[in-house]
C-alpha positions as semicolon CSV with decimal commas, in nm:
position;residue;x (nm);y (nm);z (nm)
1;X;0,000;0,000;0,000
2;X;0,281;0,210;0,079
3;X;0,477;0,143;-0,230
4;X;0,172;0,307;-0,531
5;X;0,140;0,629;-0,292
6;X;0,499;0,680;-0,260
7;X;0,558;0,613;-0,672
8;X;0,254;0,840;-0,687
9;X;0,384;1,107;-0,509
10;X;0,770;1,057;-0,719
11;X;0,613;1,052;-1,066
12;X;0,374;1,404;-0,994
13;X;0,692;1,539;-0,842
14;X;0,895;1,521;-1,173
15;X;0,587;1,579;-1,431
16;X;0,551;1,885;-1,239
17;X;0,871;1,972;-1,234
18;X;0,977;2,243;-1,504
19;X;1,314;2,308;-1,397
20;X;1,602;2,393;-1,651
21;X;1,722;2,035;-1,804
22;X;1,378;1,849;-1,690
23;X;1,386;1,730;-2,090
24;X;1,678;1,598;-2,099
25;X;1,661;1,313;-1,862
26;X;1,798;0,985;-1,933
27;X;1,677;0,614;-1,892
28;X;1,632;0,514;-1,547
29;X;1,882;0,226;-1,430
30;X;1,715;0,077;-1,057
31;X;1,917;-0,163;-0,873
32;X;1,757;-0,322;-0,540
33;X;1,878;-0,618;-0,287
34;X;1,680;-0,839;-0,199
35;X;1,309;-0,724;-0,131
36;X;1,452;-0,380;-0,277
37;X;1,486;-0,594;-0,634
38;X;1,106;-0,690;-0,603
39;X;1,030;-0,296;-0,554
40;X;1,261;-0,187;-0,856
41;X;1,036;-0,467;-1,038
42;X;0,709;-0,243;-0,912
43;X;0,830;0,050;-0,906
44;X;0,958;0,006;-1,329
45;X;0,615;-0,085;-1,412
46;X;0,421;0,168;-1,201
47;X;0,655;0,435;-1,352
48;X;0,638;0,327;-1,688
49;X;0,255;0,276;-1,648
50;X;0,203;0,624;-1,572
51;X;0,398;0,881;-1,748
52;X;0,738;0,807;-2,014
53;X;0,961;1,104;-1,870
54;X;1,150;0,877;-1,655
55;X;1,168;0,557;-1,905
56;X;1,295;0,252;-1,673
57;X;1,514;0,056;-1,922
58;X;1,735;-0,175;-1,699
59;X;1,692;-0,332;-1,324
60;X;1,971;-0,482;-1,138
61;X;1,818;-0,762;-0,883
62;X;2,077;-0,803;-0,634
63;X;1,990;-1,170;-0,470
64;X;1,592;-1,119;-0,503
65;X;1,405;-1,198;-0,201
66;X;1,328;-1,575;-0,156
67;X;1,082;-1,571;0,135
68;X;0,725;-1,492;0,059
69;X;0,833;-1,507;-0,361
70;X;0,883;-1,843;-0,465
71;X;0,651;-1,974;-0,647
72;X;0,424;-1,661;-0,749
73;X;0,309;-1,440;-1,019
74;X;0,516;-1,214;-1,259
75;X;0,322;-0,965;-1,115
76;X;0,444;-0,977;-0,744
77;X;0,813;-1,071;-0,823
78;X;1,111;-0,896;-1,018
79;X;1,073;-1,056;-1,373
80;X;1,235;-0,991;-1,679
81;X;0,925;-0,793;-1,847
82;X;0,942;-0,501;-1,561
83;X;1,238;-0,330;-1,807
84;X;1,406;-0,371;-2,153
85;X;1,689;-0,551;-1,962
86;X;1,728;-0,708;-1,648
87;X;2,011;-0,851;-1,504
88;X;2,046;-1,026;-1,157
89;X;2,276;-1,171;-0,963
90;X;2,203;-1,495;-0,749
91;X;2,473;-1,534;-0,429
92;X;2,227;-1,688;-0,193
93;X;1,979;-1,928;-0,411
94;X;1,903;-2,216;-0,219
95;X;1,588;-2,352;-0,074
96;X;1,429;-2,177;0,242
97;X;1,466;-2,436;0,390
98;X;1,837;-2,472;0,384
99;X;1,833;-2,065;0,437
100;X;1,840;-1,984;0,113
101;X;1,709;-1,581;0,122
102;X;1,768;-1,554;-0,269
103;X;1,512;-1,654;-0,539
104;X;1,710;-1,969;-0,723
105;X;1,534;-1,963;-1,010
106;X;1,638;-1,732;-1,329
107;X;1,421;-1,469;-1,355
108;X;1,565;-1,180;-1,577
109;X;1,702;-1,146;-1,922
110;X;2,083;-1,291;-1,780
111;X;2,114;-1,429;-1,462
112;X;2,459;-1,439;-1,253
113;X;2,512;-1,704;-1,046
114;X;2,868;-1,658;-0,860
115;X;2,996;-1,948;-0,736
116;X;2,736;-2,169;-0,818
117;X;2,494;-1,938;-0,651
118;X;2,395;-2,104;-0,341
119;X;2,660;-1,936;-0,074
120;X;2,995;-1,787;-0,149
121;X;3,372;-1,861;-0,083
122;X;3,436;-1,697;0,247
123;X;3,117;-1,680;0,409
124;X;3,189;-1,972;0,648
125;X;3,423;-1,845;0,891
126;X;3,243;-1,660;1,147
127;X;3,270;-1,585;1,563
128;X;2,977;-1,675;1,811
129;X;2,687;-1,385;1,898
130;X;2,407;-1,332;2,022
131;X;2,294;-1,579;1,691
132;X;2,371;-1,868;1,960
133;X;2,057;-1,841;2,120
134;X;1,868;-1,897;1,875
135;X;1,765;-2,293;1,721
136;X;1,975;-2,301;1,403
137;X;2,292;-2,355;1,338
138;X;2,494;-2,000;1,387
139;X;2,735;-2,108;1,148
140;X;2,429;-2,143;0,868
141;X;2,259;-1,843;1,001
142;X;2,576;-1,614;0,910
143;X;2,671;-1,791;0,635
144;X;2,312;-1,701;0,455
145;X;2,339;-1,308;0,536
146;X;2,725;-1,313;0,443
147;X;2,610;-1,469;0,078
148;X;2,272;-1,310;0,076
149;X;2,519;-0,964;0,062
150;X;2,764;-1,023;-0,116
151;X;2,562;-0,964;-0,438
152;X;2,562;-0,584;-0,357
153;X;2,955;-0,602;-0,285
154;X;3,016;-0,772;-0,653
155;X;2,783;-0,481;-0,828
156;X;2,994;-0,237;-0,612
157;X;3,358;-0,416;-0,742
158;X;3,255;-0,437;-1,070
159;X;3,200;-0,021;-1,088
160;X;3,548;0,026;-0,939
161;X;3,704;-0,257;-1,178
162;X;3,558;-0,078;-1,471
163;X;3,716;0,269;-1,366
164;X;4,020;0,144;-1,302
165;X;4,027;-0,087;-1,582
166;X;4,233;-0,371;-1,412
167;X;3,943;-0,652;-1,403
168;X;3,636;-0,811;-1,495
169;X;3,419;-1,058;-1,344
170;X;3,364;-1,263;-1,668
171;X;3,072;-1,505;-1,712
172;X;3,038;-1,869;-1,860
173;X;2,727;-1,945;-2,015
174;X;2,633;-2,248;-1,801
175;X;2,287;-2,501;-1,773
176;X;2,263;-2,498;-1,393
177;X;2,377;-2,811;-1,371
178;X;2,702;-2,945;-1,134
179;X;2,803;-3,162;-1,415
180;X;2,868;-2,873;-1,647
181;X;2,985;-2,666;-1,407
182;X;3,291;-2,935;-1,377
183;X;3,363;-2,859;-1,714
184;X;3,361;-2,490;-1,730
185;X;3,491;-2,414;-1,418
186;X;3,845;-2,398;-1,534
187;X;3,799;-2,279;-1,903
188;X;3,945;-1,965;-2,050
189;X;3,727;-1,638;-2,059
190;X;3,717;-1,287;-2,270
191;X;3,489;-1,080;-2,409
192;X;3,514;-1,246;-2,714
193;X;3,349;-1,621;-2,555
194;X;3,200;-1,517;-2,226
195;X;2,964;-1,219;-2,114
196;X;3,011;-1,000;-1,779
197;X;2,887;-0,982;-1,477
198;X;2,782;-0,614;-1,309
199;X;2,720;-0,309;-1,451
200;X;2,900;-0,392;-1,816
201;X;2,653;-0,680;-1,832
202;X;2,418;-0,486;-2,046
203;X;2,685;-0,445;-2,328
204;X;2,736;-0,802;-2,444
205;X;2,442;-0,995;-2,633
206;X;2,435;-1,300;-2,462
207;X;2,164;-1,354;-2,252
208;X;2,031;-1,701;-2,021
209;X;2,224;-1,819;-1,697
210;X;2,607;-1,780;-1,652
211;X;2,873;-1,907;-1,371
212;X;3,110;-1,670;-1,240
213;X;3,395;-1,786;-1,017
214;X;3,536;-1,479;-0,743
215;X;3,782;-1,505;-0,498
216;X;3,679;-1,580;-0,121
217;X;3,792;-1,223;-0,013
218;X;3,849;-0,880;-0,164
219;X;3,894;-0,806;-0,466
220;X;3,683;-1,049;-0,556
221;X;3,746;-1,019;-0,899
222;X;4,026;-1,303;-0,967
223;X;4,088;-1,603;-1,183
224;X;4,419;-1,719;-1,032
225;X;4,467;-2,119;-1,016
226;X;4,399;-2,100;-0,610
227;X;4,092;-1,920;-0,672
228;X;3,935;-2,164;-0,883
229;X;4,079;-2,475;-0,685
230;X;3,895;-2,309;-0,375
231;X;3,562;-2,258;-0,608
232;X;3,575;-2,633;-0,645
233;X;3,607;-2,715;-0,321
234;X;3,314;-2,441;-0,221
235;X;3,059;-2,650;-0,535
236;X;3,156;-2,992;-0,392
237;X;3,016;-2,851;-0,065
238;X;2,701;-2,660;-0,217
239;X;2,617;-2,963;-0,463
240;X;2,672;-3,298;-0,283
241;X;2,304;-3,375;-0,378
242;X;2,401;-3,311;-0,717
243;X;2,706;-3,532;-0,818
244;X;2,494;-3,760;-1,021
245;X;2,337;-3,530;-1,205
């Protein structure tokens, strides 16, 4: 209820606004984490639905919200009709109940999945808190809110790789399956066979669901021989249901 009024409110705001350089606006680009992706979803179509001053033409869903999400209409989830391209990025995709907070299943135009996209290298280690008092697993508990967040951190590497020019997280087209992933884990990548994840993702053509190995602390944005050899050892972990596959 909150979420039309406030959208109201924003889209009167600018049609009313007749300040100098009010025409020359560009396309809207909304990124959101978590529940914030679902809004950006919303908030695209309520905007687009009511006036074409502010035309939304990406989303960035950083690890959509899981909970409450699964399993519903295009209409209440992110999906990849809210914009001319969506892009999202899966670090924490695995069912609720294994705390997954992250929607697993591909939902924009090309969907990142770091990792293998069910927790991330480094999000293990952790000290006791006040988490102990509660019935799960501390260890599990952390784990999900380190991966749940480290989509936001990758978006925020990738801007800083791309001024500095000194790295890209690159992409292999991949069938979400643990068998392939064994076979493209360790393959060669440039802009010439693989796409990119972050905010260069909308320049390539490829489009479906990708694999994108990072390092377990930052930069994250590495391809060294330990990195990947750590990777493994992270998807043997993630997919021990999966070996048969």
């Amino acid at each position: 209820r909150i979420h039309p009024r406030f959208v109201e409110h924003v889209t009167n705001a600018t049609i009313n606004n007749n300040g100098p350089g009010v025409n020359n606006w560009g396309p809207l680009h909304l990124v959101g984490h978590s529940l914030g992706a679902h809004i950006c979803g919303f908030a695209a179509r309520e905007l687009n639905k009511r006036q074409n001053r502010w035309a939304v033409q990406r989303i960035t869903g950083l690890d959509p919200a899981q909970p409450c999400f699964r399993n519903t209409d295009t209409s209440v989830h992110l999906h990849k009709s809210d914009a001319p391209f969506v892009d999202v990025i899966h670090t924490n995709g695995r069912l609720l109940t294994s705390l997954g907070l992250g929607l697993p299943e591909a939902i924009g135009h090309i969907d990142f999945y770091p990792n293998g996209g069910k927790t991330q290298p480094g999000c293990a280690k952790s000290e006791s808190s006040y988490f102990n008092y509660l019935p799960i697993p501390v260890t599990e508990i952390k784990r999900a809110i380190c991966s749940h967040g480290r989509s936001y951190v990758y978006l925020t590497e990738s801007l800083i790789f791309d001024t500095a020019h000194n790295c890209s997280f690159w992409a292999h087209q991949w069938n979400l399956t643990y068998r392939h992933l064994l076979q493209i884990i360790a393959e060669p990548c440039d802009r010439n066979i693989c796409t990119e994840m972050g905010i260069n993702a909308e320049k390539y053509n490829q489009r479906g669901t990708f694999f994108v190995p990072t390092a377990s602390i930052s930069p994250f944005c590495a391809n060294s021989t330990d990195v990947i050899e750590e990777v493994k050892r992270q998807l043997q972990q993630d997919h021990l249901g999966d070996m048969e596959d």
